[in-house]
XYZ file of C-alpha atoms in Angstrom:
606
model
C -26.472 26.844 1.076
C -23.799 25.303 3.390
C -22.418 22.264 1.140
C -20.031 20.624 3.763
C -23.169 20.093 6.040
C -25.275 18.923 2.604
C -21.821 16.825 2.122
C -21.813 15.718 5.377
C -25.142 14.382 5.654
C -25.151 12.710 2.329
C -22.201 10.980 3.240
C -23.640 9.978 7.199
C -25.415 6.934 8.476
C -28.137 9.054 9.373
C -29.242 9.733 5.991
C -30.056 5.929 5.014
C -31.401 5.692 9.163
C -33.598 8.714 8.577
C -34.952 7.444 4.873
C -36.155 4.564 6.991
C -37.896 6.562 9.631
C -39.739 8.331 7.045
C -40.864 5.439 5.131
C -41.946 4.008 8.236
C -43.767 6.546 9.109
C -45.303 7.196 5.706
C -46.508 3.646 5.014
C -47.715 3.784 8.724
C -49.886 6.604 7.941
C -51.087 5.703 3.911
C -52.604 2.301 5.728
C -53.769 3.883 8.869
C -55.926 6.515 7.004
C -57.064 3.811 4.639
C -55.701 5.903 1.741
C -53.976 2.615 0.636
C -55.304 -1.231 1.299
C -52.105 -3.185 0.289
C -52.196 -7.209 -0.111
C -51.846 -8.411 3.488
C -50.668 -11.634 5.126
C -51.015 -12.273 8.684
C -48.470 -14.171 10.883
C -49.232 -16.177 13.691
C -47.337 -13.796 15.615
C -49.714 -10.949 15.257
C -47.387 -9.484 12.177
C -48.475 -8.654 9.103
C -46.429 -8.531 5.659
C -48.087 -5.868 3.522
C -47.023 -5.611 -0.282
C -47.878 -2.416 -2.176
C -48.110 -3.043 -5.792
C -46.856 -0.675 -8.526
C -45.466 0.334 -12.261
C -42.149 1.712 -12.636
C -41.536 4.376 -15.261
C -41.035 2.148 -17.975
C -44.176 0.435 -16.942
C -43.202 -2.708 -15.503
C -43.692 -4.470 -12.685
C -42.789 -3.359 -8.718
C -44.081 -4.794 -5.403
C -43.029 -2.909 -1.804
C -42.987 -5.127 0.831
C -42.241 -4.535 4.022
C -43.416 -6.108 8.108
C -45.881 -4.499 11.245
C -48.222 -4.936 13.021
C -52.018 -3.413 14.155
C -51.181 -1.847 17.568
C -53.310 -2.299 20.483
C -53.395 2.386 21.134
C -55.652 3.540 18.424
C -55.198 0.653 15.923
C -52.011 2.308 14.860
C -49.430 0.665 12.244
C -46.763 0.106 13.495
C -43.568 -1.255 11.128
C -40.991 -3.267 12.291
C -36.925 -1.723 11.734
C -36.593 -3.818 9.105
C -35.998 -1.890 5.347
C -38.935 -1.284 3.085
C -37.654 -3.747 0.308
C -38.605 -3.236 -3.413
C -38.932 -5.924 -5.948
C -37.968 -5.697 -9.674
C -37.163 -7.252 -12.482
C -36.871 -10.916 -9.955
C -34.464 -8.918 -8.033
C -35.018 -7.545 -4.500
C -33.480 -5.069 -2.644
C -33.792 -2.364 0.124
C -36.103 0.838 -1.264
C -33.768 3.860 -1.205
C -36.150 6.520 -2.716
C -38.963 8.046 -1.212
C -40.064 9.428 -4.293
C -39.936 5.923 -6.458
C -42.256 4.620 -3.867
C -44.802 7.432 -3.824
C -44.680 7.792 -8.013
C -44.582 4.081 -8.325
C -47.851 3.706 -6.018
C -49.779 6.660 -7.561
C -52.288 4.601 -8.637
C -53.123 3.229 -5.420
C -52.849 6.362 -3.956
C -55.089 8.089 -6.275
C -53.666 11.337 -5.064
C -54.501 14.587 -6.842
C -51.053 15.754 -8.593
C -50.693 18.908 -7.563
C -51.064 17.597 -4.064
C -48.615 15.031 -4.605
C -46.025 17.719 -5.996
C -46.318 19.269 -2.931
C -46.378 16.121 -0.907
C -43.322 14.813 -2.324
C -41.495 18.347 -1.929
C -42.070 17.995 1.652
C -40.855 14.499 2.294
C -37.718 15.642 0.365
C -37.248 18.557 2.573
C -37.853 16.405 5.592
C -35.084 13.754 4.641
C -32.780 16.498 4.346
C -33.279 18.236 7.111
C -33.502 15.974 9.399
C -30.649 13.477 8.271
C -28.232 17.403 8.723
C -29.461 17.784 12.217
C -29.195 14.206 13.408
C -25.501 14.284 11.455
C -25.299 17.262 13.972
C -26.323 15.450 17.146
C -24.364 12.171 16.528
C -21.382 14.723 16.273
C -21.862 16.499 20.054
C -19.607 15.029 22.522
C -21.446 13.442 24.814
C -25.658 12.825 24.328
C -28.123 14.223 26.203
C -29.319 13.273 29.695
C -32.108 13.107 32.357
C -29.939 15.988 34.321
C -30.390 18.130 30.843
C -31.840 21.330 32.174
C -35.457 22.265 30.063
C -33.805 24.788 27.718
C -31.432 22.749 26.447
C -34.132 20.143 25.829
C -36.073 22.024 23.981
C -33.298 22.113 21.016
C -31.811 18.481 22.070
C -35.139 16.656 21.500
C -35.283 16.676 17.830
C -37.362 13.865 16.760
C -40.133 16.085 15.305
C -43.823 14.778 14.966
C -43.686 10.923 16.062
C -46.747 10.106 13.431
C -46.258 12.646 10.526
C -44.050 11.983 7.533
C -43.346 15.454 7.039
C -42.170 16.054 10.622
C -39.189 18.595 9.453
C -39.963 19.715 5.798
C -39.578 23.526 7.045
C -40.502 24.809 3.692
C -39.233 27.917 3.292
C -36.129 26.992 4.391
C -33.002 26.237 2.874
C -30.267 24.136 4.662
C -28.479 27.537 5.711
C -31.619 28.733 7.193
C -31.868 24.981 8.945
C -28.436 25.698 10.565
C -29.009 29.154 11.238
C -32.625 28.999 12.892
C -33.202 25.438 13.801
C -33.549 24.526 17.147
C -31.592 21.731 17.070
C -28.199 23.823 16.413
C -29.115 26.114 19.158
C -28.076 29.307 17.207
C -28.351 32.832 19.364
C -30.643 34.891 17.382
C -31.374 38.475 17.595
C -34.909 39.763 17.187
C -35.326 42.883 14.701
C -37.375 45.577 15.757
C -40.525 47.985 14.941
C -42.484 50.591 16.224
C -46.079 50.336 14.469
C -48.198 53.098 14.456
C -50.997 52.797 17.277
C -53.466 53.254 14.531
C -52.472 50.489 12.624
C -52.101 47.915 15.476
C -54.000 45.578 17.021
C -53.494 44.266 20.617
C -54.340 42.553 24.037
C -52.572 41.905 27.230
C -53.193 40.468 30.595
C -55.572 43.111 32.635
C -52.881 43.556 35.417
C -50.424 45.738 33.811
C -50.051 48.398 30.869
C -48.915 47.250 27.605
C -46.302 50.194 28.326
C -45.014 48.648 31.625
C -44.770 45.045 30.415
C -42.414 46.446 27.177
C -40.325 48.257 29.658
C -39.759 45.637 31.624
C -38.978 43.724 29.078
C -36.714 45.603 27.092
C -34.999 47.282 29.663
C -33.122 50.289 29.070
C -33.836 49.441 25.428
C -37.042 50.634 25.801
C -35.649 53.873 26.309
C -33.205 54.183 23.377
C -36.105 53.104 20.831
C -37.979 56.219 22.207
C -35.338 58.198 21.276
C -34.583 56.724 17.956
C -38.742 57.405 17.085
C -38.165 61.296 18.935
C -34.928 61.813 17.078
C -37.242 60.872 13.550
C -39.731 63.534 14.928
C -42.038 61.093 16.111
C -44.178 60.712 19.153
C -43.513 57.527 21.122
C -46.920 57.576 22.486
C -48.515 56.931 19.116
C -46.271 54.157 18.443
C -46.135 50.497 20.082
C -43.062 48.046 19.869
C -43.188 44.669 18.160
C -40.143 42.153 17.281
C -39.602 40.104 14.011
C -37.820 36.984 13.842
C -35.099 37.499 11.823
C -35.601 35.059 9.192
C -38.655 37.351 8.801
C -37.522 40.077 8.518
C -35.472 38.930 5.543
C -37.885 37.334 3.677
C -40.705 38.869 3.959
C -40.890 41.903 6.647
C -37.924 44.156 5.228
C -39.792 44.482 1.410
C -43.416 43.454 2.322
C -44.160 46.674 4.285
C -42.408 49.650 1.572
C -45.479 51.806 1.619
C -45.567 51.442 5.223
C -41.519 52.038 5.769
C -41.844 55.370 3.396
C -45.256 56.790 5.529
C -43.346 55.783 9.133
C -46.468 54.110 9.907
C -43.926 50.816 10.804
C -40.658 52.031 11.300
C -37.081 50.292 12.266
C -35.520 50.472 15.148
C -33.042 47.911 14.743
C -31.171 44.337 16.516
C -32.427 44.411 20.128
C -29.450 43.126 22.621
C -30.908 40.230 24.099
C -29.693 36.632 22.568
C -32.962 34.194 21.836
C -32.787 30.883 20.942
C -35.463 28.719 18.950
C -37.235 25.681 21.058
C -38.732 23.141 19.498
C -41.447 24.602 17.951
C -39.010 27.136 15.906
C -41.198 30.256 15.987
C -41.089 30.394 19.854
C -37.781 32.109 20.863
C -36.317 31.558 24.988
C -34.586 34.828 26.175
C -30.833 33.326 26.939
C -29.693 36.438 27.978
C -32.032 36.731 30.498
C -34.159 33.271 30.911
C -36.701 34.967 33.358
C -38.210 37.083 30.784
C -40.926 36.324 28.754
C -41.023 33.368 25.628
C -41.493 35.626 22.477
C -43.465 33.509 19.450
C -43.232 35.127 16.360
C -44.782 34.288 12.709
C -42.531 32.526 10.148
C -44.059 32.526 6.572
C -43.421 29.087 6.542
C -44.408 25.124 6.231
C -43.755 22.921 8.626
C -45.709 19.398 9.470
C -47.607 20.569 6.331
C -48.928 23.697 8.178
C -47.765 27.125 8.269
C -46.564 29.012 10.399
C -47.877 32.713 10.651
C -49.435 33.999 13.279
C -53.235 35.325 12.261
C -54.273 38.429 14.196
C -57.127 36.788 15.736
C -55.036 33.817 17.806
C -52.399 36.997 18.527
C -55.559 38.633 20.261
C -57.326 35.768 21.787
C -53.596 34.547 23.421
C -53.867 36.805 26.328
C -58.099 36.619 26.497
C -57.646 32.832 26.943
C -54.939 33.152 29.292
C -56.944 35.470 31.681
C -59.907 33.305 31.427
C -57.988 30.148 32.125
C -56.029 31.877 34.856
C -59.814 32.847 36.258
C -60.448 29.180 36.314
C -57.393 28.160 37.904
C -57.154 30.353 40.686
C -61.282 29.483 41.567
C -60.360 25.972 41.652
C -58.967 24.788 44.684
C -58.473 21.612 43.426
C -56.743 22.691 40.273
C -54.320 25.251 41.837
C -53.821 24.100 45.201
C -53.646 19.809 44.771
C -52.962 19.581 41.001
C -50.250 22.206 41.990
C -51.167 22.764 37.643
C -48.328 25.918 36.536
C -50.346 27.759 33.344
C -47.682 29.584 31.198
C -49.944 32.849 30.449
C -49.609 34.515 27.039
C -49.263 37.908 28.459
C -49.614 39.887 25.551
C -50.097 39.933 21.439
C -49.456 42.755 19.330
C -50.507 41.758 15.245
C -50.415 45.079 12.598
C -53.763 45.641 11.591
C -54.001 44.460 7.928
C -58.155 44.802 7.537
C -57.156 47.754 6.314
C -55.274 47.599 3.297
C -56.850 46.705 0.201
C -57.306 42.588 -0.354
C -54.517 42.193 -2.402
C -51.970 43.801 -0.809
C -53.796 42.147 2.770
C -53.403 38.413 1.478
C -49.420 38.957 1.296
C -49.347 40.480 4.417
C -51.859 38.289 6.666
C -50.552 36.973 9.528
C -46.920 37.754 8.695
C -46.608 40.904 11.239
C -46.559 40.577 15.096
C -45.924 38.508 18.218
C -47.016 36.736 21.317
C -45.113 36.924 24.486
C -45.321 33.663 27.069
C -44.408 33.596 30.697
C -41.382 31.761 31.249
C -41.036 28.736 32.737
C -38.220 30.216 35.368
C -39.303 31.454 38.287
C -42.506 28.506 38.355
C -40.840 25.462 39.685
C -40.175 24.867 43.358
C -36.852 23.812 44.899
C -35.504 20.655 44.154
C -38.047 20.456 40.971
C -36.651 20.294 37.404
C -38.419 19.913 33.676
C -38.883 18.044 30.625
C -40.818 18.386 27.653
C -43.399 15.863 27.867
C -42.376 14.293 24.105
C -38.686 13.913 25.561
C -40.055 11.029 27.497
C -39.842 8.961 24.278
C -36.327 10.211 23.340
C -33.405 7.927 22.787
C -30.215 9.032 23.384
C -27.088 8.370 20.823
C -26.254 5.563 22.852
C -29.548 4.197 22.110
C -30.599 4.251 25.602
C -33.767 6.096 26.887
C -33.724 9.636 28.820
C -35.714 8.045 30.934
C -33.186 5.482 31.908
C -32.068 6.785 35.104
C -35.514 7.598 36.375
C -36.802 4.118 35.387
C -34.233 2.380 37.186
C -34.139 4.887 40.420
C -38.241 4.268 41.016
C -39.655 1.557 39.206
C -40.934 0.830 35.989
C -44.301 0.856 36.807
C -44.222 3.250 40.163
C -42.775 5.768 37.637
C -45.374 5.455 34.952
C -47.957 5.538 37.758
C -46.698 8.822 38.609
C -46.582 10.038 34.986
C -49.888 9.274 34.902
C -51.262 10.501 37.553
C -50.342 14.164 37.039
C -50.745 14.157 33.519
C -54.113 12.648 33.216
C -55.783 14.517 36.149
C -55.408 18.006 35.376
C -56.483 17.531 32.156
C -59.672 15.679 32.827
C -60.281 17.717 35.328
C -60.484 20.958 33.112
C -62.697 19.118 30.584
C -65.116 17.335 33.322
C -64.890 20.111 35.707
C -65.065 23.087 33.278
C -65.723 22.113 29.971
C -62.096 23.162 28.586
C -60.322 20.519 25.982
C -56.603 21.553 25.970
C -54.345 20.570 22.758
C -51.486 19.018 24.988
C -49.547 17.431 22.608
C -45.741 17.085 22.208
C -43.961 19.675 24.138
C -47.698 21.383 24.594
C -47.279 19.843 28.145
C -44.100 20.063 30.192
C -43.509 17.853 33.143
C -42.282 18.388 36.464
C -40.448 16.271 38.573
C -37.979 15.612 41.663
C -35.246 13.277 40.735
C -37.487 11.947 37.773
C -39.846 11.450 40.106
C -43.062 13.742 38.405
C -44.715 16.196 40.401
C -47.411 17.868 38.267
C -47.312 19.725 35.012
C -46.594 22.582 33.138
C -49.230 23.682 30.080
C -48.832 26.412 27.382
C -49.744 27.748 24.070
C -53.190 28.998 24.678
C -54.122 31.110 21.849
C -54.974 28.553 19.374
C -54.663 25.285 21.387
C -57.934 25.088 23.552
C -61.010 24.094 22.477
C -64.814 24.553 24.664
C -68.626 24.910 23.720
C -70.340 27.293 24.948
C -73.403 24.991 26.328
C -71.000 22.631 27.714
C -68.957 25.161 29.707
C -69.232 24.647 33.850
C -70.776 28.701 33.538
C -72.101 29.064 29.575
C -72.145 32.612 31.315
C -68.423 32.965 32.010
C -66.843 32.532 28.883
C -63.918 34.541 27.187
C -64.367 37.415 24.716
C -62.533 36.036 22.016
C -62.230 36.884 18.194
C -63.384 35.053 15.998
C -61.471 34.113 12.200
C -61.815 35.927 9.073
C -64.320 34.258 6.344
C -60.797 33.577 4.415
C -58.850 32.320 7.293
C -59.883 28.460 6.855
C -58.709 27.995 3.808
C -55.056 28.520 5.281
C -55.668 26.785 8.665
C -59.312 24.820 9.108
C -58.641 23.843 12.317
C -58.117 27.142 13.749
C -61.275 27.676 16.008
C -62.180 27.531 19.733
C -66.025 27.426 19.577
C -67.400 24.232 18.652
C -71.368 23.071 19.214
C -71.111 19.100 19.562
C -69.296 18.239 22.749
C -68.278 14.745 20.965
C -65.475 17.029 19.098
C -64.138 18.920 22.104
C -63.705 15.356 23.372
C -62.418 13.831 20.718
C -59.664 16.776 20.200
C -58.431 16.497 23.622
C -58.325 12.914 22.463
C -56.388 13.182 19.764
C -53.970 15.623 21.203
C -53.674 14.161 24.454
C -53.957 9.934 24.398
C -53.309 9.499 20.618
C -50.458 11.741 20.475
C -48.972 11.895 23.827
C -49.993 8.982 25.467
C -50.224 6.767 22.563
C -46.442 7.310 21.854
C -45.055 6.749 25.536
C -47.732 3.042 25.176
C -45.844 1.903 21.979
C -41.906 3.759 23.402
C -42.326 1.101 27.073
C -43.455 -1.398 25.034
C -40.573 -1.309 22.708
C -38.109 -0.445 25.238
C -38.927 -2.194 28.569
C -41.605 -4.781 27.405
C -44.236 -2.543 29.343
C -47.778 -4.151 27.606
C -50.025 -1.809 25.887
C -52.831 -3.161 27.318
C -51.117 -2.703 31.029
C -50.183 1.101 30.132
C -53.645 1.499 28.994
C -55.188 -0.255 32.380
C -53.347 2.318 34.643
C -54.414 4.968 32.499
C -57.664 4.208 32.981
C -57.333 3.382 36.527
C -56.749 7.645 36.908
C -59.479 8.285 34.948
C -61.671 5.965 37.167
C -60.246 7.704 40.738
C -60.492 10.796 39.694
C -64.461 10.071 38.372
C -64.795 8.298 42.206
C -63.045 11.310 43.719
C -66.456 13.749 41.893
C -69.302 11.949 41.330
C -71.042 15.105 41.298
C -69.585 14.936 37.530
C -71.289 12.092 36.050
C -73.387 13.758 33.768
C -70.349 15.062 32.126
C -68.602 11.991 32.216
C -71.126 10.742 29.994
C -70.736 14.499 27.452
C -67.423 14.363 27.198
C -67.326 9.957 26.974
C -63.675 9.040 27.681
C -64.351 5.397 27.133
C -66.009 6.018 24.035
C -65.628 2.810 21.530
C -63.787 4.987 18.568
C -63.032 8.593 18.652
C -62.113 10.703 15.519
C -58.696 11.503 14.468
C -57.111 13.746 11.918
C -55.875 12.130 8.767
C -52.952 14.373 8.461
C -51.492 12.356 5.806
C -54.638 12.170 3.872
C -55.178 15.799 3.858
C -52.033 16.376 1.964
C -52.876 14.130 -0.853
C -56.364 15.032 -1.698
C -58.006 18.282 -2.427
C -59.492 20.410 0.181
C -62.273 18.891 1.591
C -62.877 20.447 5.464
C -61.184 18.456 8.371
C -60.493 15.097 7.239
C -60.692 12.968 10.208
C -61.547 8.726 10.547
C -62.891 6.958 13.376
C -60.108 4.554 15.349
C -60.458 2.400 18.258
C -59.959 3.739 21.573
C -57.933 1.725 23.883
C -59.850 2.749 26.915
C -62.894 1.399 25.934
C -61.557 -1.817 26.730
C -61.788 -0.778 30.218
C -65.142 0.755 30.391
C -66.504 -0.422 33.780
C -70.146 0.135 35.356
C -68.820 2.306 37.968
C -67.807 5.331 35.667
C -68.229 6.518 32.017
């Protein structure tokens, strides 16, 4: 463990401001998701004191109080910055522990224990990661700006998930792994590789090249000097394909999870490749710093992080590239889409998984998911001259100085021109793809990446395919057009029950694009102008659907599937992610909130 960053952050600001964050957010969510109903009282500013009422360990007495509000997007809690006080023994003070509060309030949380072992593990883990790296950023010399090019981005904004308490827990992790494979210390990685036996690998690719070709281009002469390691072995090259492990993989769990397979050369090691990676955001997908243009590699990480882990399950490594083809189909058979909407797809090109069905069920559940990769088109080479790119959350980022990213931008165009434009490119292409085609897209967080002139946006960037899309079949523009995909193992749900594509009722392909999309996305920039530059909610939420409504006049040959896929819907369904962590397994827990657009539901569109 590296103690002078532990002793460092202990020591910071940022721990107490990132305790706060996290109890924000974790009160935000127990009230939200109606896991707790604290004693209320409303203001006659529209604020609301909540008090959460509890025993300490020696049985007495505490109360939590702290001040928010019901927010206009989705209903959401939202807490003011002032401290979560506790009160005690007729004293009151600020609430320091995380864990007090959640042990204190188990009663009202009625939370099974295991769950709540686990829970509190993760908030733990979350405080301490996160107070290192934002020890880390307050350190740097001068913060980030508008001009910051995309790559560095990806490791500068660090806020995590805006809603979820557990937004950096990275289980699996300890604070030397943080430093050494977190994003936000941009750390140059090299990837570790294998040659798998064809026999015992799985794999798809784009249908315009050979998996061969796309290796060799992007290995370079590399690809040559792991042929000869394999010939030099007395092994045919042909028989074998290439595949990289993160290194953090490797160590854990690649290097003595595959013996048998080591000893029979079935997998064997061919060592550090050359080219430097470094994490984004996401912290499985790697960008190729040696050479930017080549492809994004994402690779599993046996791993928790947001309370879901991080492996990569042989079905979503062989449906990347299926989906990509498919939506590439659609793209380039939509005028609209590819020549107005201007919309850039990053393709997953390829996926190579080892093929663990075969290995007897014990030894298969320690291997699942742990073994192979997805490779992404870059984003170099896509944008035009003069056009730069941010990730879409980085919109809500506030620098050290406390002032937005978007400052500059803001103050060049217009407050409102700019959001307009924001808007505009955002909204369309997506709506378009679930009117038009039937296609929901997960665009969440740095899901979407925007494009813009001088901060001026000029369309947008989507990615991560292979488990972020979502369609039904009867509800596709052609049912008869529809990719070949695999489908999850009977076992695979009880590690991830959200990973599907298929889905029957065309109320929960809506409401996921929802969720990702407007609750997530949209939801966040609402509350960030508000806070920051007084924007209304209600205003944000009037342009919005102002888009919605021009695009709907634009194709009115679409009606009937404005009404499917209901936009303006009174409540859609959203995931309870806090809820899900507290309870036992019970499917998708999900609650119905109240949609912001549907106070704009008009008679001249759905």
């Amino acid at each position: 463990m590296n103690t002078s960053l532990l002793a460092s952050a202990l020591e910071s600001a940022q721990w107490t401001e990132v305790r706060r964050r996290i109890f924000r957010q974790l009160i935000e969510s127990l009230i939200y998701e109606g896991i707790v109903h604290p004693e209320t009282e409303q203001h006659a500013d529209g604020t609301e004191t909540y008090r959460f009422h509890g025993r300490d360990a020696a049985g007495d007495d505490v109360t939590y109080v702290c001040t928010g509000r019901r927010a206009l997007s989705f209903g959401r809690i939202r807490l003011t910055r002032d401290p979560v006080l506790r009160q005690a023994n007729g004293a009151e003070r600020e609430a320091d522990s995380l864990s007090a509060f959640l042990l204190e309030t188990a009663e009202l949380l009625g939370a099974d224990d295991d769950k709540l072992s686990t829970f509190l593990e993760e908030i733990s883990e979350t405080w301490l990661k996160d107070a290192a790296a934002q020890e880390h950023r307050f350190a740097q010399p001068a913060p980030v700006s508008a001009a910051t090019p995309y790559d560095e981005l990806e490791a500068d904004v660090m806020e995590g998930h805006p809603y979820h308490p557990c937004y950096k827990s990275r289980i699996g992790f300890d604070l030397q792994d943080h430093l050494d494979f977190g994003p936000e210390f941009k750390p140059g990685l090299k990837l570790i590789w294998l040659a798998i036996l064809r026999a015992e690998a799985k794999w798809s690719h784009l249908s315009s090249f050979e998996a061969e070709d796309f290796l060799r281009e992007e290995l370079g002469d590399e690809y040559d000097r792991f042929q000869d390691i394999l010939r030099e072995k007395g092994l045919d090259p042909a028989q074998y394909v290439f595949v990289p492990v993160h290194p953090w993989q490797w160590r854990e769990v690649v290097a003595g999870g595959f013996l048998d397979q080591f000893r029979k050369q079935s997998i064997v090691l061919l060592g550090e490749g050359r080219d430097e990676y470094r994490p984004q955001m996401s912290i499985r997908t790697l960008s190729n710093a040696s050479v930017p243009e080549r492809a994004y590699v994402k690779c599993p990480l046996s791993m928790t992080n947001t309370s879901t882990g991080r492996i990569l399950a042989q079905h979503t490594i062989l449906n990347a590239a299926t989906l990509s083809e498919w939506l590439g189909e659609l793209h380039r058979g939509d005028a609209y889409l590819r020549d107005e909407l201007r919309v850039v797809l990053l393709k997953e090109v390829m996926g190579v998984s080892y093929h663990h069905q075969g290995l007897h069920p014990l030894l298969e559940a320690k291997v699942y998911g742990v073994l192979g990769a997805i490779w992404r088109e870059s984003l170099h080479g896509q944008l035009a001259a003069g056009e730069a790119a941010v990730p879409f959350n980085a919109l809500c980022h506030l620098r050290t100085d406390g002032q937005p990213l978007i400052a500059p931008w803001v103050e060049r165009h217009g407050l409102e021109s700019w959001l307009q434009a924001v808007l505009q490119v955002a909204i369309t292409p997506l709506i378009h793809l679930l009117y038009a085609h039937g296609v929901a897209m997960e665009s969440h967080a740095q899901n979407m990446i925007l494009l813009h002139e001088n901060g001026l946006p000029t369309r947008v960037a989507l990615k991560d395919f292979h488990d972020g899309l979502r369609y039904s079949r009867a509800h596709l523009a052609d049912p008869n057009c529809r990719p070949q995909i695999q489908y999850p193992p009977a076992n695979h749900p009880r590690l991830n029950r959200n990973s599907f594509i298929e889905k029957e009722d065309p109320a929960e392909i809506k409401d996921f694009f929802h969720d990702a999309f407007f609750f997530i996305n949209m939801g966040e920039l609402a509350l960030f102008l508000e806070e920051q530059y007084g924007l209304s909610e209600t205003r944000f939420w009037e342009l919005a659907a102002g888009v919605i409504y021009a695009y709907q006049r634009k194709f009115p040959e679409l009606a009937e599937r404005f009404a499917t896929f209901d936009l303006f819907s009174g409540t859609i369904e959203v995931e309870q992610l806090t809820k899900r962590r507290l309870f036992a397994e019970g499917g998708v827990r999900v609650h119905a909130v109240p949609n912001p657009l549907a106070l704009f539901r008009t008679g001249e569109g759905r």
